[in-house]
PDB file of C-alpha atoms and ligand atoms in Angstrom:
ATOM      1  CA  MET A 701      89.008 262.159 122.028  1.00 74.00           C
ATOM      2  CA  ALA A 702      84.969 261.383 122.330  1.00 91.00           C
ATOM      3  CA  MET A 703      83.303 260.028 120.399  1.00 96.00           C
ATOM      4  CA  THR A 704      80.682 262.458 118.147  1.00 98.00           C
ATOM      5  CA  ILE A 705      77.841 262.067 115.964  1.00 98.00           C
ATOM      6  CA  LYS A 706      76.633 264.370 113.136  1.00 98.00           C
ATOM      7  CA  PRO A 707      73.635 264.009 111.135  1.00 98.00           C
ATOM      8  CA  LEU A 708      75.424 264.138 106.940  1.00 98.00           C
ATOM      9  CA  SER A 709      72.609 265.476 105.058  1.00 98.00           C
ATOM     10  CA  ALA A 710      69.297 266.023 105.670  1.00 98.00           C
ATOM     11  CA  VAL A 711      67.255 263.005 103.928  1.00 98.00           C
ATOM     12  CA  MET A 712      69.574 260.637 105.810  1.00 98.00           C
ATOM     13  CA  ALA A 713      72.857 259.198 107.104  1.00 98.00           C
ATOM     14  CA  ALA A 714      75.375 260.699 110.379  1.00 98.00           C
ATOM     15  CA  GLU A 715      79.562 260.414 110.669  1.00 98.00           C
ATOM     16  CA  VAL A 716      81.018 259.632 113.096  1.00 98.00           C
ATOM     17  CA  THR A 717      84.067 260.527 114.578  1.00 98.00           C
ATOM     18  CA  GLY A 718      86.610 259.718 117.336  1.00 97.00           C
ATOM     19  CA  ALA A 719      85.591 256.084 117.970  1.00 97.00           C
ATOM     20  CA  ASP A 720      88.230 253.416 117.017  1.00 97.00           C
ATOM     21  CA  LEU A 721      86.415 250.619 116.260  1.00 97.00           C
ATOM     22  CA  THR A 722      88.699 247.809 118.239  1.00 97.00           C
ATOM     23  CA  LYS A 723      88.733 250.164 121.497  1.00 95.00           C
ATOM     24  CA  LEU A 724      84.948 250.822 121.932  1.00 93.00           C
ATOM     25  CA  ASP A 725      83.125 250.359 125.007  1.00 93.00           C
ATOM     26  CA  ARG A 726      79.840 248.963 125.917  1.00 93.00           C
ATOM     27  CA  ALA A 727      77.558 252.680 125.869  1.00 95.00           C
ATOM     28  CA  MET A 728      79.891 253.413 122.859  1.00 95.00           C
ATOM     29  CA  ALA A 729      77.851 250.092 120.838  1.00 95.00           C
ATOM     30  CA  LYS A 730      75.349 250.496 122.441  1.00 96.00           C
ATOM     31  CA  GLU A 731      75.078 254.641 121.554  1.00 97.00           C
ATOM     32  CA  LEU A 732      76.353 253.626 117.664  1.00 98.00           C
ATOM     33  CA  SER A 733      73.627 250.852 117.812  1.00 97.00           C
ATOM     34  CA  ARG A 734      71.245 253.384 118.979  1.00 98.00           C
ATOM     35  CA  ALA A 735      71.974 256.022 116.053  1.00 98.00           C
ATOM     36  CA  LEU A 736      71.953 253.826 113.184  1.00 98.00           C
ATOM     37  CA  VAL A 737      68.189 253.213 113.520  1.00 98.00           C
ATOM     38  CA  GLU A 738      67.760 256.933 113.909  1.00 98.00           C
ATOM     39  CA  HIS A 739      70.044 257.220 110.771  1.00 98.00           C
ATOM     40  CA  LEU A 740      69.547 254.715 108.611  1.00 98.00           C
ATOM     41  CA  ALA A 741      73.526 255.016 107.739  1.00 98.00           C
ATOM     42  CA  LEU A 742      76.244 256.051 109.923  1.00 98.00           C
ATOM     43  CA  CYS A 743      79.894 256.477 108.652  1.00 98.00           C
ATOM     44  CA  ILE A 744      82.554 256.098 111.057  1.00 98.00           C
ATOM     45  CA  ARG A 745      85.855 257.803 110.107  1.00 98.00           C
ATOM     46  CA  ASP A 746      89.516 257.198 110.732  1.00 98.00           C
ATOM     47  CA  GLN A 747      89.339 253.598 111.015  1.00 98.00           C
ATOM     48  CA  ASP A 748      92.187 250.844 110.500  1.00 98.00           C
ATOM     49  CA  LEU A 749      91.281 247.164 110.912  1.00 98.00           C
ATOM     50  CA  THR A 750      92.964 244.118 109.916  1.00 97.00           C
ATOM     51  CA  PRO A 751      90.019 242.073 108.224  1.00 97.00           C
ATOM     52  CA  ALA A 752      89.255 240.135 111.567  1.00 97.00           C
ATOM     53  CA  GLN A 753      89.272 243.537 112.596  1.00 98.00           C
ATOM     54  CA  TYR A 754      86.721 244.638 110.974  1.00 98.00           C
ATOM     55  CA  GLY A 755      84.449 241.283 110.712  1.00 97.00           C
ATOM     56  CA  ALA A 756      85.069 241.683 115.170  1.00 97.00           C
ATOM     57  CA  ALA A 757      83.949 245.402 114.537  1.00 97.00           C
ATOM     58  CA  ALA A 758      80.792 243.933 112.986  1.00 97.00           C
ATOM     59  CA  HIS A 759      79.638 242.746 116.103  1.00 97.00           C
ATOM     60  CA  ILE A 760      78.482 245.972 117.654  1.00 96.00           C
ATOM     61  CA  PHE A 761      75.977 245.640 115.494  1.00 97.00           C
ATOM     62  CA  GLY A 762      74.650 242.066 114.848  1.00 97.00           C
ATOM     63  CA  ALA A 763      75.441 239.293 113.903  1.00 98.00           C
ATOM     64  CA  PRO A 764      77.896 238.940 110.871  1.00 97.00           C
ATOM     65  CA  LYS A 765      76.470 235.715 108.167  1.00 96.00           C
ATOM     66  CA  LEU A 766      78.016 234.510 105.370  1.00 93.00           C
ATOM     67  CA  GLN A 767      76.961 235.335 102.106  1.00 89.00           C
ATOM     68  CA  VAL A 768      75.471 233.490  98.766  1.00 87.00           C
ATOM     69  CA  LEU A 769      78.816 233.962  96.527  1.00 87.00           C
ATOM     70  CA  ARG A 770      81.609 231.923  97.972  1.00 89.00           C
ATOM     71  CA  GLY A 771      83.785 232.848  95.414  1.00 88.00           C
ATOM     72  CA  ASN A 772      84.264 236.731  97.476  1.00 90.00           C
ATOM     73  CA  ARG A 773      84.160 235.089 100.781  1.00 93.00           C
ATOM     74  CA  LEU A 774      87.881 236.301 102.486  1.00 94.00           C
ATOM     75  CA  ALA A 775      89.772 232.901 103.345  1.00 92.00           C
ATOM     76  CA  GLU A 776      90.859 233.673 106.780  1.00 93.00           C
ATOM     77  CA  VAL A 777      87.377 235.515 107.573  1.00 95.00           C
ATOM     78  CA  PRO A 778      84.863 234.078 105.435  1.00 95.00           C
ATOM     79  CA  GLU A 779      82.191 236.701 107.221  1.00 96.00           C
ATOM     80  CA  VAL A 780      84.203 239.592 104.996  1.00 97.00           C
ATOM     81  CA  SER A 781      83.655 239.611 101.153  1.00 95.00           C
ATOM     82  CA  VAL A 782      84.963 241.617  99.022  1.00 94.00           C
ATOM     83  CA  ILE A 783      83.552 243.788  95.767  1.00 92.00           C
ATOM     84  CA  SER A 784      85.901 244.432  93.551  1.00 91.00           C
ATOM     85  CA  THR A 785      86.103 245.747  90.100  1.00 88.00           C
ATOM     86  CA  THR A 786      87.918 242.234  89.221  1.00 82.00           C
ATOM     87  CA  ASN A 787      84.739 240.074  91.378  1.00 75.00           C
ATOM     88  CA  GLU A 788      83.639 237.022  88.803  1.00 62.00           C
ATOM     89  CA  ILE A 789      80.482 238.005  87.156  1.00 54.00           C
ATOM     90  CA  GLY A 790      80.651 236.385  83.700  1.00 51.00           C
ATOM     91  CA  GLY A 791      83.171 237.553  81.401  1.00 58.00           C
ATOM     92  CA  ASP A 792      86.856 239.148  82.277  1.00 65.00           C
ATOM     93  CA  GLU A 793      86.082 242.535  82.128  1.00 78.00           C
ATOM     94  CA  PRO A 794      86.782 245.028  85.184  1.00 81.00           C
ATOM     95  CA  HIS A 795      83.136 245.873  85.852  1.00 82.00           C
ATOM     96  CA  VAL A 796      81.465 247.721  88.520  1.00 85.00           C
ATOM     97  CA  ARG A 797      78.501 246.086  90.800  1.00 81.00           C
ATOM     98  CA  ALA A 798      75.186 246.795  91.808  1.00 85.00           C
ATOM     99  CA  THR A 799      74.588 249.720  90.313  1.00 89.00           C
ATOM    100  CA  HIS A 800      71.060 250.211  90.259  1.00 93.00           C
ATOM    101  CA  TRP A 801      69.102 251.071  92.847  1.00 96.00           C
ATOM    102  CA  HIS A 802      68.458 247.852  95.616  1.00 96.00           C
ATOM    103  CA  THR A 803      68.372 246.636  98.846  1.00 97.00           C
ATOM    104  CA  ASP A 804      71.026 243.871  99.652  1.00 96.00           C
ATOM    105  CA  ASP A 805      69.032 239.913 100.231  1.00 94.00           C
ATOM    106  CA  SER A 806      66.030 240.490  99.369  1.00 96.00           C
ATOM    107  CA  TYR A 807      65.929 237.232  97.255  1.00 95.00           C
ATOM    108  CA  LEU A 808      66.251 235.855 100.579  1.00 96.00           C
ATOM    109  CA  ALA A 809      63.622 234.565 103.014  1.00 96.00           C
ATOM    110  CA  VAL A 810      66.207 235.910 105.294  1.00 97.00           C
ATOM    111  CA  PRO A 811      67.466 239.086 104.022  1.00 97.00           C
ATOM    112  CA  ALA A 812      70.163 241.126 106.396  1.00 97.00           C
ATOM    113  CA  LYS A 813      69.217 243.618 108.278  1.00 98.00           C
ATOM    114  CA  ALA A 814      72.443 245.950 107.731  1.00 98.00           C
ATOM    115  CA  THR A 815      75.454 246.207 105.233  1.00 98.00           C
ATOM    116  CA  MET A 816      79.056 246.951 106.365  1.00 98.00           C
ATOM    117  CA  LEU A 817      81.627 248.499 103.863  1.00 98.00           C
ATOM    118  CA  TYR A 818      84.993 249.615 104.160  1.00 98.00           C
ATOM    119  CA  PRO A 819      87.334 251.031 101.390  1.00 98.00           C
ATOM    120  CA  ARG A 820      90.718 248.941 100.297  1.00 96.00           C
ATOM    121  CA  GLU A 821      91.466 250.135  97.233  1.00 95.00           C
ATOM    122  CA  LEU A 822      89.501 253.436  95.836  1.00 96.00           C
ATOM    123  CA  PRO A 823      90.063 255.193  92.487  1.00 95.00           C
ATOM    124  CA  SER A 824      90.840 258.448  92.515  1.00 95.00           C
ATOM    125  CA  ALA A 825      88.089 260.191  91.820  1.00 95.00           C
ATOM    126  CA  GLY A 826      84.112 258.685  91.373  1.00 95.00           C
ATOM    127  CA  GLY A 827      82.710 255.338  92.764  1.00 94.00           C
ATOM    128  CA  ASP A 828      80.265 257.485  95.645  1.00 96.00           C
ATOM    129  CA  THR A 829      77.652 255.296  96.746  1.00 97.00           C
ATOM    130  CA  GLN A 830      74.194 256.530  96.735  1.00 98.00           C
ATOM    131  CA  PHE A 831      71.521 255.620  99.510  1.00 98.00           C
ATOM    132  CA  ILE A 832      67.565 256.068  99.384  1.00 98.00           C
ATOM    133  CA  ASN A 833      65.418 256.837 102.315  1.00 98.00           C
ATOM    134  CA  CYS A 834      62.522 254.272 102.204  1.00 98.00           C
ATOM    135  CA  HIS A 835      60.589 255.503 105.241  1.00 98.00           C
ATOM    136  CA  ALA A 836      61.298 259.276 104.119  1.00 98.00           C
ATOM    137  CA  VAL A 837      59.574 257.896 100.587  1.00 98.00           C
ATOM    138  CA  LEU A 838      57.021 256.118 101.933  1.00 98.00           C
ATOM    139  CA  GLU A 839      55.488 258.805 103.792  1.00 98.00           C
ATOM    140  CA  ALA A 840      55.637 261.218 101.175  1.00 98.00           C
ATOM    141  CA  MET A 841      53.789 259.007  99.005  1.00 98.00           C
ATOM    142  CA  PRO A 842      50.117 260.771  97.486  1.00 98.00           C
ATOM    143  CA  ASP A 843      47.479 258.508  98.929  1.00 98.00           C
ATOM    144  CA  ALA A 844      46.770 257.252  96.206  1.00 97.00           C
ATOM    145  CA  LEU A 845      49.267 255.431  95.417  1.00 98.00           C
ATOM    146  CA  ARG A 846      50.246 254.678  98.959  1.00 98.00           C
ATOM    147  CA  ARG A 847      46.198 252.930  99.125  1.00 98.00           C
ATOM    148  CA  ARG A 848      46.794 250.723  96.167  1.00 97.00           C
ATOM    149  CA  ILE A 849      50.551 248.983  97.875  1.00 98.00           C
ATOM    150  CA  GLU A 850      49.029 248.493 101.155  1.00 97.00           C
ATOM    151  CA  GLY A 851      48.957 245.185 102.124  1.00 97.00           C
ATOM    152  CA  LEU A 852      50.245 243.782  98.440  1.00 98.00           C
ATOM    153  CA  ARG A 853      52.932 242.217  98.191  1.00 98.00           C
ATOM    154  CA  ALA A 854      56.766 241.243  95.486  1.00 98.00           C
ATOM    155  CA  VAL A 855      57.803 237.978  94.382  1.00 97.00           C
ATOM    156  CA  HIS A 856      62.125 238.403  94.768  1.00 97.00           C
ATOM    157  CA  VAL A 857      64.070 236.565  92.437  1.00 95.00           C
ATOM    158  CA  TYR A 858      68.279 236.185  92.279  1.00 92.00           C
ATOM    159  CA  ARG A 859      67.706 236.871  88.765  1.00 89.00           C
ATOM    160  CA  SER A 860      64.294 239.243  87.622  1.00 92.00           C
ATOM    161  CA  ARG A 861      63.940 239.966  84.137  1.00 90.00           C
ATOM    162  CA  ARG A 862      63.612 243.574  85.428  1.00 90.00           C
ATOM    163  CA  ALA A 863      67.156 243.478  86.517  1.00 85.00           C
ATOM    164  CA  GLY A 864      68.834 247.496  85.625  1.00 76.00           C
ATOM    165  CA  ALA A 865      72.705 245.420  86.156  1.00 73.00           C
ATOM    166  CA  LYS A 866      74.259 242.036  86.276  1.00 72.00           C
ATOM    167  CA  VAL A 867      74.136 239.793  88.990  1.00 78.00           C
ATOM    168  CA  ALA A 868      77.246 237.086  89.245  1.00 82.00           C
ATOM    169  CA  VAL A 869      76.604 233.214  88.259  1.00 85.00           C
ATOM    170  CA  ARG A 870      75.130 231.086  90.968  1.00 88.00           C
ATOM    171  CA  THR A 871      76.873 227.754  91.528  1.00 89.00           C
ATOM    172  CA  ASP A 872      74.022 224.766  92.191  1.00 89.00           C
ATOM    173  CA  VAL A 873      74.765 224.678  95.415  1.00 89.00           C
ATOM    174  CA  GLU A 874      74.085 228.493  96.045  1.00 88.00           C
ATOM    175  CA  ARG A 875      71.624 228.197  93.203  1.00 88.00           C
ATOM    176  CA  GLU A 876      69.388 225.775  95.623  1.00 87.00           C
ATOM    177  CA  GLU A 877      70.022 228.262  98.894  1.00 86.00           C
ATOM    178  CA  THR A 878      68.362 231.013  97.027  1.00 86.00           C
ATOM    179  CA  PRO A 879      64.323 229.818  95.374  1.00 88.00           C
ATOM    180  CA  ASP A 880      62.054 232.981  94.858  1.00 90.00           C
ATOM    181  CA  VAL A 881      60.654 234.781  98.084  1.00 96.00           C
ATOM    182  CA  VAL A 882      57.934 236.970  98.716  1.00 98.00           C
ATOM    183  CA  HIS A 883      57.822 240.027 100.684  1.00 98.00           C
ATOM    184  CA  PRO A 884      55.693 242.943 101.913  1.00 98.00           C
ATOM    185  CA  LEU A 885      55.889 246.264  99.948  1.00 98.00           C
ATOM    186  CA  ILE A 886      55.543 248.240 102.575  1.00 98.00           C
ATOM    187  CA  ARG A 887      57.439 246.854 106.132  1.00 98.00           C
ATOM    188  CA  SER A 888      57.682 247.362 109.844  1.00 98.00           C
ATOM    189  CA  HIS A 889      61.161 248.010 110.908  1.00 98.00           C
ATOM    190  CA  PRO A 890      61.441 245.682 113.959  1.00 97.00           C
ATOM    191  CA  GLU A 891      63.222 248.821 116.427  1.00 97.00           C
ATOM    192  CA  SER A 892      62.150 252.092 115.398  1.00 97.00           C
ATOM    193  CA  SER A 893      58.410 250.063 114.071  1.00 97.00           C
ATOM    194  CA  ARG A 894      58.431 252.900 111.647  1.00 98.00           C
ATOM    195  CA  GLN A 895      57.522 251.566 108.204  1.00 98.00           C
ATOM    196  CA  ALA A 896      59.396 251.909 104.504  1.00 98.00           C
ATOM    197  CA  LEU A 897      58.174 251.106 101.025  1.00 98.00           C
ATOM    198  CA  TYR A 898      60.383 247.867 100.484  1.00 98.00           C
ATOM    199  CA  ILE A 899      61.284 247.355  97.701  1.00 98.00           C
ATOM    200  CA  ASN A 900      64.434 245.828  95.593  1.00 97.00           C
ATOM    201  CA  PRO A 901      63.951 246.612  91.757  1.00 95.00           C
ATOM    202  CA  ASN A 902      67.456 244.905  90.863  1.00 93.00           C
ATOM    203  CA  ARG A 903      65.054 242.198  92.240  1.00 95.00           C
ATOM    204  CA  ILE A 904      61.870 242.081  92.436  1.00 97.00           C
ATOM    205  CA  GLU A 905      60.031 239.962  89.677  1.00 96.00           C
ATOM    206  CA  ARG A 906      56.685 241.277  89.907  1.00 96.00           C
ATOM    207  CA  VAL A 907      53.126 242.312  92.189  1.00 98.00           C
ATOM    208  CA  GLU A 908      52.115 238.916  93.795  1.00 97.00           C
ATOM    209  CA  GLY A 909      48.367 238.561  91.996  1.00 96.00           C
ATOM    210  CA  MET A 910      48.654 241.157  89.241  1.00 96.00           C
ATOM    211  CA  ASP A 911      48.799 240.132  85.762  1.00 95.00           C
ATOM    212  CA  GLU A 912      53.150 241.869  84.178  1.00 95.00           C
ATOM    213  CA  ALA A 913      51.660 244.008  82.124  1.00 96.00           C
ATOM    214  CA  GLU A 914      49.613 245.532  85.211  1.00 97.00           C
ATOM    215  CA  SER A 915      52.680 244.811  88.087  1.00 97.00           C
ATOM    216  CA  ASP A 916      55.156 246.110  85.684  1.00 97.00           C
ATOM    217  CA  ALA A 917      52.501 249.612  85.475  1.00 97.00           C
ATOM    218  CA  LEU A 918      52.206 249.746  89.482  1.00 98.00           C
ATOM    219  CA  LEU A 919      56.474 248.810  90.131  1.00 97.00           C
ATOM    220  CA  ASP A 920      57.221 251.775  87.499  1.00 97.00           C
ATOM    221  CA  GLU A 921      54.838 253.815  88.822  1.00 97.00           C
ATOM    222  CA  LEU A 922      56.411 253.421  91.823  1.00 98.00           C
ATOM    223  CA  TYR A 923      60.088 253.493  91.067  1.00 97.00           C
ATOM    224  CA  ALA A 924      59.321 256.967  89.304  1.00 97.00           C
ATOM    225  CA  PHE A 925      58.128 257.999  93.141  1.00 98.00           C
ATOM    226  CA  ALA A 926      60.689 256.367  95.285  1.00 98.00           C
ATOM    227  CA  PHE A 927      64.456 257.509  92.634  1.00 98.00           C
ATOM    228  CA  GLU A 928      63.443 261.772  93.494  1.00 98.00           C
ATOM    229  CA  ALA A 929      66.513 263.199  94.067  1.00 98.00           C
ATOM    230  CA  ARG A 930      64.598 264.335  97.247  1.00 98.00           C
ATOM    231  CA  PHE A 931      65.226 260.815  98.954  1.00 98.00           C
ATOM    232  CA  GLN A 932      69.179 260.629  98.243  1.00 98.00           C
ATOM    233  CA  TYR A 933      72.094 260.779 100.056  1.00 98.00           C
ATOM    234  CA  HIS A 934      75.283 260.374  98.172  1.00 98.00           C
ATOM    235  CA  HIS A 935      78.885 258.815  99.977  1.00 98.00           C
ATOM    236  CA  GLU A 936      81.761 260.491  99.063  1.00 98.00           C
ATOM    237  CA  TRP A 937      84.237 257.729 100.265  1.00 98.00           C
ATOM    238  CA  ARG A 938      87.657 258.079 101.977  1.00 98.00           C
ATOM    239  CA  LEU A 939      89.616 255.604 103.090  1.00 98.00           C
ATOM    240  CA  GLY A 940      90.066 255.065 107.039  1.00 98.00           C
ATOM    241  CA  ASP A 941      85.493 254.802 105.810  1.00 98.00           C
ATOM    242  CA  VAL A 942      83.460 252.105 108.148  1.00 98.00           C
ATOM    243  CA  VAL A 943      79.745 252.920 106.436  1.00 98.00           C
ATOM    244  CA  ILE A 944      76.982 250.325 107.918  1.00 98.00           C
ATOM    245  CA  TRP A 945      73.377 250.693 106.373  1.00 98.00           C
ATOM    246  CA  ASP A 946      69.911 249.288 107.453  1.00 98.00           C
ATOM    247  CA  ASN A 947      68.550 247.785 104.465  1.00 98.00           C
ATOM    248  CA  ARG A 948      65.065 247.450 106.344  1.00 98.00           C
ATOM    249  CA  CYS A 949      64.818 251.238 105.118  1.00 98.00           C
ATOM    250  CA  THR A 950      67.223 252.163 102.590  1.00 98.00           C
ATOM    251  CA  MET A 951      68.298 251.066  99.137  1.00 98.00           C
ATOM    252  CA  HIS A 952      71.457 251.519  97.657  1.00 98.00           C
ATOM    253  CA  ARG A 953      73.306 251.234  94.681  1.00 97.00           C
ATOM    254  CA  ALA A 954      77.531 252.455  93.020  1.00 95.00           C
ATOM    255  CA  MET A 955      78.530 254.628  90.672  1.00 94.00           C
ATOM    256  CA  ALA A 956      79.931 253.318  87.747  1.00 91.00           C
ATOM    257  CA  ASP A 957      81.603 257.449  87.208  1.00 93.00           C
ATOM    258  CA  PHE A 958      85.814 256.634  87.014  1.00 93.00           C
ATOM    259  CA  ASP A 959      88.455 255.042  85.422  1.00 93.00           C
ATOM    260  CA  ILE A 960      87.375 251.310  85.231  1.00 91.00           C
ATOM    261  CA  GLN A 961      90.796 250.439  84.858  1.00 91.00           C
ATOM    262  CA  GLU A 962      91.826 252.088  88.121  1.00 93.00           C
ATOM    263  CA  PRO A 963      91.279 249.746  91.415  1.00 92.00           C
ATOM    264  CA  ARG A 964      88.326 250.439  93.255  1.00 94.00           C
ATOM    265  CA  ALA A 965      87.159 247.263  96.340  1.00 95.00           C
ATOM    266  CA  LEU A 966      85.537 246.874  99.432  1.00 96.00           C
ATOM    267  CA  HIS A 967      84.812 244.545 102.388  1.00 97.00           C
ATOM    268  CA  ARG A 968      81.773 243.954 103.444  1.00 97.00           C
ATOM    269  CA  VAL A 969      79.579 242.544 105.427  1.00 98.00           C
ATOM    270  CA  LEU A 970      76.567 241.293 105.878  1.00 98.00           C
ATOM    271  CA  LEU A 971      74.709 240.863 109.759  1.00 98.00           C
ATOM    272  CA  GLU A 972      71.838 238.213 110.180  1.00 98.00           C
ATOM    273  CA  GLY A 973      68.041 240.177 109.311  1.00 98.00           C
ATOM    274  CA  THR A 974      64.503 238.632 110.071  1.00 97.00           C
ATOM    275  CA  VAL A 975      61.776 237.845 108.421  1.00 98.00           C
ATOM    276  CA  PRO A 976      60.321 241.230 106.903  1.00 98.00           C
ATOM    277  CA  VAL A 977      56.738 241.941 107.754  1.00 97.00           C
TER     278      VAL A 977
HETATM  279 FE1  FE2 B2302      74.134 246.007  97.726  1.00 80.33          FE
END
């Protein structure tokens, strides 16, 4: 069966069918990498992968990196980590992580360029992952607002006072690895050269050079604009999906709209990125 790639929405994301990630030739791998830059996220359907095969497939798109939180790494394939309603986050109750808009890893000096998720257990209903196209946000932004953020940078921290979602407690080693960092509010995509709004409502503490009140007001305004429904794609998971998205020009969040007693677990791989410019 030939590999086909078709858009999943007018906003972003494409569906890939007819591809087996364990048997891609060089031309197909190149085509998928190109399609990721064009569509910002890909859903590769009908995959049946062991953790080792999944970790190996990530090399199609880049170099897998180890995630900060040791406790979530898979022992047999450490570059694959588990996101589950039973992850330790402080307290024993089941919970959904990452329920507020964010881009992965922005609290690091060199954030992951892309993230892959492969569901292993899904609830009977709900539990979608939602995305925002941050190229589209910037391109639609009123000129007056855009002029106010040109050249500005934001301080990203592991545990922001403004965070909407709980974050896991770090060990001392993990804390040392994650000092506060500064990134531009507008970044250029290193492959497409397109510019995108680069914000992370879960990790931004403040805009550099502003007092707290001025910074909060600007961030509130930026977030309200970026969260408009017209910039969003909602992904309804099927078992067998491998979804990869570009963290440099998108945000995402998990929906906590399912029965929390039902299991939801996904295997995650992060890919090495570059310093945002
Ligand atoms: Fe995330």
